[in-house]
Amino acid sequence: MEPLEKTGGLAIVPMGQRHIQRLAVLEKECFSNPWSENALAAELQHAHAVFLVPEVEGEAAGYVGMHHILDQGDICSIAVFPQYRRQGVARQLLLSLFQYGEQQGLRQIMLEVRQSNMGAQALYAGLGFVQVGRRKNFYTEPMEDALLMQKAFAPFAAELQ
């Protein structure tokens, strides 16, 4: 199957009320401590929240959420339904966030990832994230450390070298 991002079958849109119920189902499928429908809906009112949804034929295929405060973005969640994984959906979501970040003058985007989630780490590293720390026992069910990763934008990236 050809990646959705290359076939043009993917549209990235801001999260709306119409997405909430399906994304709450996705949360339950992906995470041991899922966000509820109410928690997702509350993000629609959050002044510093940027939530994007990839749609395939009008249906939510996943989402990414980030809080943008001053010159930093913090990704709080990213998830893709199993039938859309390994098709470039998560990559396209992150590229859309980078575009937003550059337009807004962000210096960096941060995220946490389970130390055992090698696939996600490879995706993030391939998009320019580097590990900058570790959060001991950050995740529960099962208990696991999180790797703290950072994507710096120019000219801030040059300042770090």
mmCIF file of C-alpha atoms in Angstrom, residues 32-161:
data_model
loop_
_atom_site.group_PDB
_atom_site.id
_atom_site.type_symbol
_atom_site.label_atom_id
_atom_site.label_comp_id
_atom_site.label_asym_id
_atom_site.label_seq_id
_atom_site.Cartn_x
_atom_site.Cartn_y
_atom_site.Cartn_z
ATOM 1 C CA SER A 32 -3.001 2.789 29.696
ATOM 2 C CA ASN A 33 -4.203 6.157 31.063
ATOM 3 C CA PRO A 34 -6.390 7.443 28.213
ATOM 4 C CA TRP A 35 -7.825 10.911 27.911
ATOM 5 C CA SER A 36 -11.608 10.983 28.256
ATOM 6 C CA GLU A 37 -14.022 12.618 25.821
ATOM 7 C CA ASN A 38 -14.353 15.481 28.314
ATOM 8 C CA ALA A 39 -10.591 15.962 28.534
ATOM 9 C CA LEU A 40 -10.252 16.025 24.747
ATOM 10 C CA ALA A 41 -13.204 18.407 24.414
ATOM 11 C CA ALA A 42 -11.674 20.727 27.021
ATOM 12 C CA GLU A 43 -8.644 21.161 24.742
ATOM 13 C CA LEU A 44 -10.923 22.833 22.185
ATOM 14 C CA GLN A 45 -11.263 25.722 24.659
ATOM 15 C CA HIS A 46 -7.610 25.782 25.741
ATOM 16 C CA ALA A 47 -6.010 28.972 24.413
ATOM 17 C CA HIS A 48 -2.555 27.388 24.124
ATOM 18 C CA ALA A 49 -3.627 24.041 22.638
ATOM 19 C CA VAL A 50 -2.940 23.017 19.055
ATOM 20 C CA PHE A 51 -4.624 19.712 18.185
ATOM 21 C CA LEU A 52 -4.510 18.381 14.631
ATOM 22 C CA VAL A 53 -6.387 15.456 13.126
ATOM 23 C CA PRO A 54 -5.475 13.547 9.967
ATOM 24 C CA GLU A 55 -8.632 12.684 8.066
ATOM 25 C CA VAL A 56 -8.928 9.930 5.504
ATOM 26 C CA GLU A 57 -12.162 10.228 3.526
ATOM 27 C CA GLY A 58 -13.518 12.484 6.266
ATOM 28 C CA GLU A 59 -12.760 10.060 9.105
ATOM 29 C CA ALA A 60 -10.242 10.760 11.874
ATOM 30 C CA ALA A 61 -7.207 8.506 11.483
ATOM 31 C CA GLY A 62 -5.457 9.782 14.624
ATOM 32 C CA TYR A 63 -4.374 13.025 16.220
ATOM 33 C CA VAL A 64 -1.548 15.020 17.715
ATOM 34 C CA GLY A 65 -1.876 17.507 20.549
ATOM 35 C CA MET A 66 0.572 20.198 21.558
ATOM 36 C CA HIS A 67 0.538 23.048 24.031
ATOM 37 C CA HIS A 68 2.232 26.179 22.710
ATOM 38 C CA ILE A 69 3.481 28.487 25.427
ATOM 39 C CA LEU A 70 5.707 31.446 24.566
ATOM 40 C CA ASP A 71 8.395 30.045 22.263
ATOM 41 C CA GLN A 72 8.063 26.361 23.136
ATOM 42 C CA GLY A 73 5.716 23.591 22.090
ATOM 43 C CA ASP A 74 5.113 20.528 24.243
ATOM 44 C CA ILE A 75 3.553 17.547 22.500
ATOM 45 C CA CYS A 76 1.178 15.976 24.982
ATOM 46 C CA SER A 77 -0.144 13.155 22.820
ATOM 47 C CA ILE A 78 0.123 11.543 19.420
ATOM 48 C CA ALA A 79 -1.807 8.478 18.314
ATOM 49 C CA VAL A 80 -2.823 6.812 15.053
ATOM 50 C CA PHE A 81 -5.416 4.083 14.548
ATOM 51 C CA PRO A 82 -3.769 0.710 13.785
ATOM 52 C CA GLN A 83 -5.094 0.511 10.213
ATOM 53 C CA TYR A 84 -3.330 3.796 9.371
ATOM 54 C CA ARG A 85 0.032 3.080 10.988
ATOM 55 C CA ARG A 86 3.223 2.809 8.954
ATOM 56 C CA GLN A 87 1.652 4.871 6.174
ATOM 57 C CA GLY A 88 3.216 8.235 7.004
ATOM 58 C CA VAL A 89 0.295 9.580 9.059
ATOM 59 C CA ALA A 90 2.252 10.324 12.265
ATOM 60 C CA ARG A 91 5.085 11.783 10.207
ATOM 61 C CA GLN A 92 2.700 14.108 8.390
ATOM 62 C CA LEU A 93 1.115 15.184 11.684
ATOM 63 C CA LEU A 94 4.522 16.117 13.059
ATOM 64 C CA LEU A 95 5.502 17.957 9.880
ATOM 65 C CA SER A 96 2.278 19.960 10.180
ATOM 66 C CA LEU A 97 3.193 20.831 13.776
ATOM 67 C CA PHE A 98 6.658 21.915 12.649
ATOM 68 C CA GLN A 99 5.104 24.193 10.047
ATOM 69 C CA TYR A 100 2.856 25.699 12.737
ATOM 70 C CA GLY A 101 5.852 26.045 15.065
ATOM 71 C CA GLU A 102 7.941 27.864 12.513
ATOM 72 C CA GLN A 103 5.047 30.202 11.657
ATOM 73 C CA GLN A 104 4.583 30.978 15.358
ATOM 74 C CA GLY A 105 8.290 31.531 16.025
ATOM 75 C CA LEU A 106 8.767 28.515 18.276
ATOM 76 C CA ARG A 107 12.330 27.821 19.314
ATOM 77 C CA GLN A 108 11.684 24.174 20.112
ATOM 78 C CA ILE A 109 9.176 21.361 20.468
ATOM 79 C CA MET A 110 9.531 18.851 23.296
ATOM 80 C CA LEU A 111 7.978 15.430 23.869
ATOM 81 C CA GLU A 112 8.248 12.360 26.056
ATOM 82 C CA VAL A 113 8.355 8.826 24.671
ATOM 83 C CA ARG A 114 8.475 5.447 26.399
ATOM 84 C CA GLN A 115 12.028 4.107 26.443
ATOM 85 C CA SER A 116 10.727 0.833 24.960
ATOM 86 C CA ASN A 117 8.922 2.498 22.042
ATOM 87 C CA MET A 118 11.690 2.118 19.505
ATOM 88 C CA GLY A 119 9.438 2.747 16.507
ATOM 89 C CA ALA A 120 8.345 6.147 17.814
ATOM 90 C CA GLN A 121 11.916 7.030 18.785
ATOM 91 C CA ALA A 122 13.089 6.238 15.253
ATOM 92 C CA LEU A 123 10.318 8.397 13.777
ATOM 93 C CA TYR A 124 11.190 11.311 16.049
ATOM 94 C CA ALA A 125 14.931 11.010 15.450
ATOM 95 C CA GLY A 126 14.344 10.878 11.699
ATOM 96 C CA LEU A 127 12.504 14.201 11.984
ATOM 97 C CA GLY A 128 15.305 15.902 13.907
ATOM 98 C CA PHE A 129 14.408 15.238 17.545
ATOM 99 C CA VAL A 130 17.322 14.492 19.862
ATOM 100 C CA GLN A 131 17.234 12.981 23.327
ATOM 101 C CA VAL A 132 17.950 15.633 25.946
ATOM 102 C CA GLY A 133 16.950 13.846 29.132
ATOM 103 C CA ARG A 134 15.118 11.052 30.896
ATOM 104 C CA ARG A 135 12.133 11.129 33.256
ATOM 105 C CA LYS A 136 12.407 8.265 35.745
ATOM 106 C CA ASN A 137 9.203 6.193 36.125
ATOM 107 C CA PHE A 138 7.228 8.741 34.090
ATOM 108 C CA TYR A 139 4.822 6.143 32.701
ATOM 109 C CA THR A 140 2.669 3.725 34.657
ATOM 110 C CA GLU A 141 0.917 0.495 33.672
ATOM 111 C CA PRO A 142 3.618 -0.595 33.056
ATOM 112 C CA MET A 143 6.067 1.568 34.971
ATOM 113 C CA GLU A 144 8.708 2.864 32.601
ATOM 114 C CA ASP A 145 11.074 5.769 32.078
ATOM 115 C CA ALA A 146 10.360 8.397 29.447
ATOM 116 C CA LEU A 147 12.983 9.778 27.136
ATOM 117 C CA LEU A 148 12.718 13.543 26.799
ATOM 118 C CA MET A 149 13.262 14.581 23.197
ATOM 119 C CA GLN A 150 13.675 18.015 21.650
ATOM 120 C CA LYS A 151 13.334 19.414 18.138
ATOM 121 C CA ALA A 152 14.992 22.832 17.867
ATOM 122 C CA PHE A 153 14.170 25.270 15.098
ATOM 123 C CA ALA A 154 16.639 27.619 13.409
ATOM 124 C CA PRO A 155 18.115 29.931 14.547
ATOM 125 C CA PHE A 156 17.778 28.360 18.019
ATOM 126 C CA ALA A 157 19.274 25.103 16.743
ATOM 127 C CA ALA A 158 22.461 26.956 15.827
ATOM 128 C CA GLU A 159 22.652 28.397 19.359
ATOM 129 C CA LEU A 160 22.684 24.866 20.810
ATOM 130 C CA GLN A 161 25.785 23.816 18.868
#
